[in-house]
Amino acid sequence: MHAVTRRRFEELFGSNSDSDDDAASDDISLDGLDEELNGGENDYEVAYILATGIKQKDYIRGLDYSMRLNEQNYIKDYIGENDNFLLLHAKIEDCDLVFTEIASILSEFEAEIGLLSSEIRNLREGSTAIGMKLRNRKVLEAKLAKFIEEIVASPRMVDTIIDGEVNEEYLKNLEVLSKKLKFVEVDLMINASMALKDVKPELERLKQKAVAKASQFIIEMFKGLTNSNSNIQIMQENVLLKYKYVITFLKEHDRGIYNNICKGYVDTRNKVLRMQFSVYIKALERLQLQIAKSSELCNFDTTSNYFSLKKDEQLKSRSSIFSLGDRLEILKETDHPALIPDISEANSLKYPYEVIFRSLQKLMMDTASSEYLFVEAFFEDGSLFSEVFSDSFSVINEHLDHILPNCCDAICLMLMICITRNYQVKIYSRQIPCLNSYLDKVFMRLWPRFKAVLDMHLHSLRNFDVKTIWENDLHPHYIIRCYAELIASLGQLNCEYGDNQLDINLERLQLELDGLLVRLAIKFRRLKLQNLFLLNNYDMIIGILKEAGMGSDEKELAYFGDKLECNMISFVEELLRDHFGGLINFVKSYVSEDLISYKTQPALSNVEIVIKDFATKWKASLEVMHKEVITSCSNLLCGMEILRAAMAQLLNYYNRLSEYVKLIPGGSALNKNLVSISSISYEIRKYSRIL
C-alpha cells in the first residue's frame, strides 16, 4: 500500500525532491494539473498530502520509518509462533504415515476387485450361453407347437365339419381347415416329415367331406333363388353373402366343384332373369300409348321410299303429333322406380313408348347393378355377370328389334337416346362397368334408327307433291306446323343431348322445310299473297320455336327470323303498291332517294294528278289496308308489326314526294294540294293506338 501510495505521489509531484520549494521556472507547464488533481481525489495518500500541505520530502521520510517499524513487528510475530509451526510439521508427518497405510490397503482392495471382475465376466459369459440355449429351445418348442397345431385337427373341429350345421361356427372351422391344408402344401420340407405322412391322409379325407357338404349346402341355397315369391336382392345380401367363405373354400381347394357351383348359379339366375324380363316386357307392351298411328303419323310410299303426312281433317284439328309437350318430363324422371304394370293396369294408365323404354332400362340398370355387386363380392369374379345376363340382354334386344323398325316417332327415338345417355353417365358415376357394353349397343341401335327416320322426313319434305297438299288459304299450313314442332322438339332435346350430328340434321330439316314452304307459296298467283302466306308461316314457326324455349342466339330462330324480315319488306312494298300504287310508282320513277336532286322532271300536271289522287283517297286507303292486314294475318302481333312497317314506309314515300315538289320548278303551286306530314303522322299514330 505504501509502495503504491509512494509511486502515485511521485507520479503526481515529480521525482526531484532536492529542488527548492520556492524555485520557479518558466519551463514548468501547469497544463493538465486540474485533471490530475481531480483524478487523485479518491486516493487517500494524495488527498492527505493535499489536505495537510505536507512537503514531499517529509512525507517520504515518515513513510520509510513506518515501513521499517512494520517489518520489525512482523519478524517478532513470526518468532513468537515458531512452536506452533513445529507442532504443525509433526502433525503433517503423522498424516503422511496414515495416508501411506491407506494407500497400501487400497492397493490390496484393488487386487481383490480385479479377481471379482474376472469371476463376474466368466459368470456373464456362462449366462449368455445358457440364455442362447434357452431361446433356441423356446424357438424350437414354438415351431414344433405351431407345426403340431397346423397339422392336427381337433376332434371338435372334425365333428363340426362332418356332422355340424353350416353356421358361423362351421365357417370358422372351415377356415381353420383351409389354413391346415395350405400349410401342408407350402413347404417341401414339411411334406417330408414322418408326422405329416400319418396326418395328411386324414386331412385330405376331412377336406373331401367339407367340400361335399359345402357344395351341397350352396346348391340348396341356390334353389331358393328360383322361388318367384322371394326377394332375390334381399336374399343375396342378407343370406348368401353370410356364407361367402364357403365359395372361397371351394375355389381354393376344389376348382372343379367351384366351377360347377358357378355354372349352376349362372344357369339358375339366367333362366330366372330371362323369365322375369320376358314377363315384364309383355306387361309393359300392354301399357303402351299410341301417340299416333303409322297411318296418321306418315304414309310410307314403298315405291318412292319417303314419308308424307296424311292429309285429313282429323290431323288438322288435333294437336301437333311432333309436339314435345309434357313428354320432356321423362328426362327428369330417370331416377324414378320402374313401372309396376299391375298397378298401372288397375288404374287404366297408358304411357308413350319412351316411358316404357325408361322403365325397362331402369329395371335393367338396378337389377344388373345389384347382381354385379353380389357376383363380385360372393364369387370374386365379375366375369360371371355377362353370363348371368346373356339371355336377359337377348330378350331386350329382341324386343327392341321388334319395336324400333316400326317406330317412326322421331321425338320418341330422341328421348330414348337421351335416356340411354343419362343412364350411361349414372353407371359411370357409380363405377359399375357391367352395363357399359349393353348401353353402348342400345345406343347404337337407337341412333341409326333415329337417323333413318329423320332422313325419311327430309326426303318427304323434299318430295312432297304440293298439288295434293296445297290449299287456297293464307293461314299457316298444317304440315308446316307439324314440322316446325318437330324442329322445336328436336332442338329442345338437343340442348339436353348436345350432339353435333343432330345440329347438322336440324339445319338440313329447316332448309327442306323452308323449301317446301316456298313451293307452297308459289302456288299463289299474286306476289303479295305469296309473301303473306310466307309471313304467316314464318311467324308461326318462330312462335313455336320461342315457345320451346329457344333463345334469339339459336341458329334455327335466327334463320327463320331473317326469312320473316325479308318477306315483311317485300310484302309491305306489295301492300303499299295495291293501295297507293300511283304514289309508289311516281316516287320510284322520278324521285331520288337522297332528296337532294331528282331523276327526271315530268309534266307538272302529272305531278298534280298524283298529289290530288293521294289527298282524296289516303285516309280511306289506310283504313282498307288496316282491315286487310288484320284479317289476313294469323297473329295479331305480326299484323301490328306489318302495319307499322307499311305506314313508316308510306310516310317515307310521301316525304320524298313532298321534298321533290320543293325542288322542281313551279312546284310551289302544288303545295296547296299536299297533305301535311304532320296530318299523316297523326293518322298513323291513331292506328297505332287502335292496334
Short mmCIF file of N, CA, C and O in Angstrom, two decimals, residues 604 607-608 611 661 664 666-674:
data_model
loop_
_atom_site.label_atom_id
_atom_site.label_comp_id
_atom_site.label_asym_id
_atom_site.label_seq_id
_atom_site.Cartn_x
_atom_site.Cartn_y
_atom_site.Cartn_z
N LEU A 604 -95.83 19.02 -115.04
CA LEU A 604 -96.34 19.44 -113.73
C LEU A 604 -97.75 18.91 -113.50
O LEU A 604 -98.16 18.64 -112.37
N VAL A 607 -97.62 15.50 -111.95
CA VAL A 607 -97.33 15.56 -110.52
C VAL A 607 -98.59 15.94 -109.76
O VAL A 607 -98.90 15.39 -108.69
N GLU A 608 -99.36 16.89 -110.34
CA GLU A 608 -100.56 17.35 -109.66
C GLU A 608 -101.58 16.22 -109.55
O GLU A 608 -102.28 16.09 -108.54
N ILE A 611 -100.58 13.99 -106.62
CA ILE A 611 -100.82 14.63 -105.32
C ILE A 611 -102.30 14.66 -104.99
O ILE A 611 -102.72 14.36 -103.85
N VAL A 661 -91.40 18.01 -104.71
CA VAL A 661 -92.21 19.16 -105.14
C VAL A 661 -91.48 20.47 -104.86
O VAL A 661 -91.56 21.43 -105.64
N ILE A 664 -88.63 20.95 -107.80
CA ILE A 664 -88.92 21.16 -109.23
C ILE A 664 -89.42 22.58 -109.46
O ILE A 664 -90.06 23.19 -108.60
N GLY A 666 -91.83 25.46 -110.40
CA GLY A 666 -93.28 25.58 -110.35
C GLY A 666 -93.92 24.70 -109.32
O GLY A 666 -95.16 24.61 -109.25
N GLY A 667 -93.12 24.02 -108.54
CA GLY A 667 -93.68 23.10 -107.56
C GLY A 667 -94.42 23.80 -106.45
O GLY A 667 -95.30 23.21 -105.81
N SER A 668 -94.09 25.07 -106.20
CA SER A 668 -94.76 25.79 -105.10
C SER A 668 -96.26 25.91 -105.33
O SER A 668 -97.04 26.03 -104.39
N ALA A 669 -96.65 25.88 -106.61
CA ALA A 669 -98.08 26.00 -106.92
C ALA A 669 -98.86 24.77 -106.48
O ALA A 669 -100.09 24.80 -106.38
N LEU A 670 -98.14 23.68 -106.23
CA LEU A 670 -98.81 22.43 -105.86
C LEU A 670 -98.92 22.23 -104.35
O LEU A 670 -99.53 21.27 -103.89
N ASN A 671 -98.31 23.14 -103.61
CA ASN A 671 -98.28 22.96 -102.14
C ASN A 671 -99.67 22.96 -101.52
O ASN A 671 -99.90 22.31 -100.49
N LYS A 672 -100.59 23.67 -102.15
CA LYS A 672 -101.92 23.74 -101.58
C LYS A 672 -102.63 22.39 -101.56
O LYS A 672 -103.55 22.15 -100.78
N ASN A 673 -102.21 21.50 -102.49
CA ASN A 673 -102.85 20.18 -102.57
C ASN A 673 -102.12 19.12 -101.73
O ASN A 673 -102.63 18.00 -101.60
N LEU A 674 -100.95 19.46 -101.23
CA LEU A 674 -100.17 18.49 -100.44
C LEU A 674 -100.79 18.29 -99.05
O LEU A 674 -101.21 19.26 -98.41
#
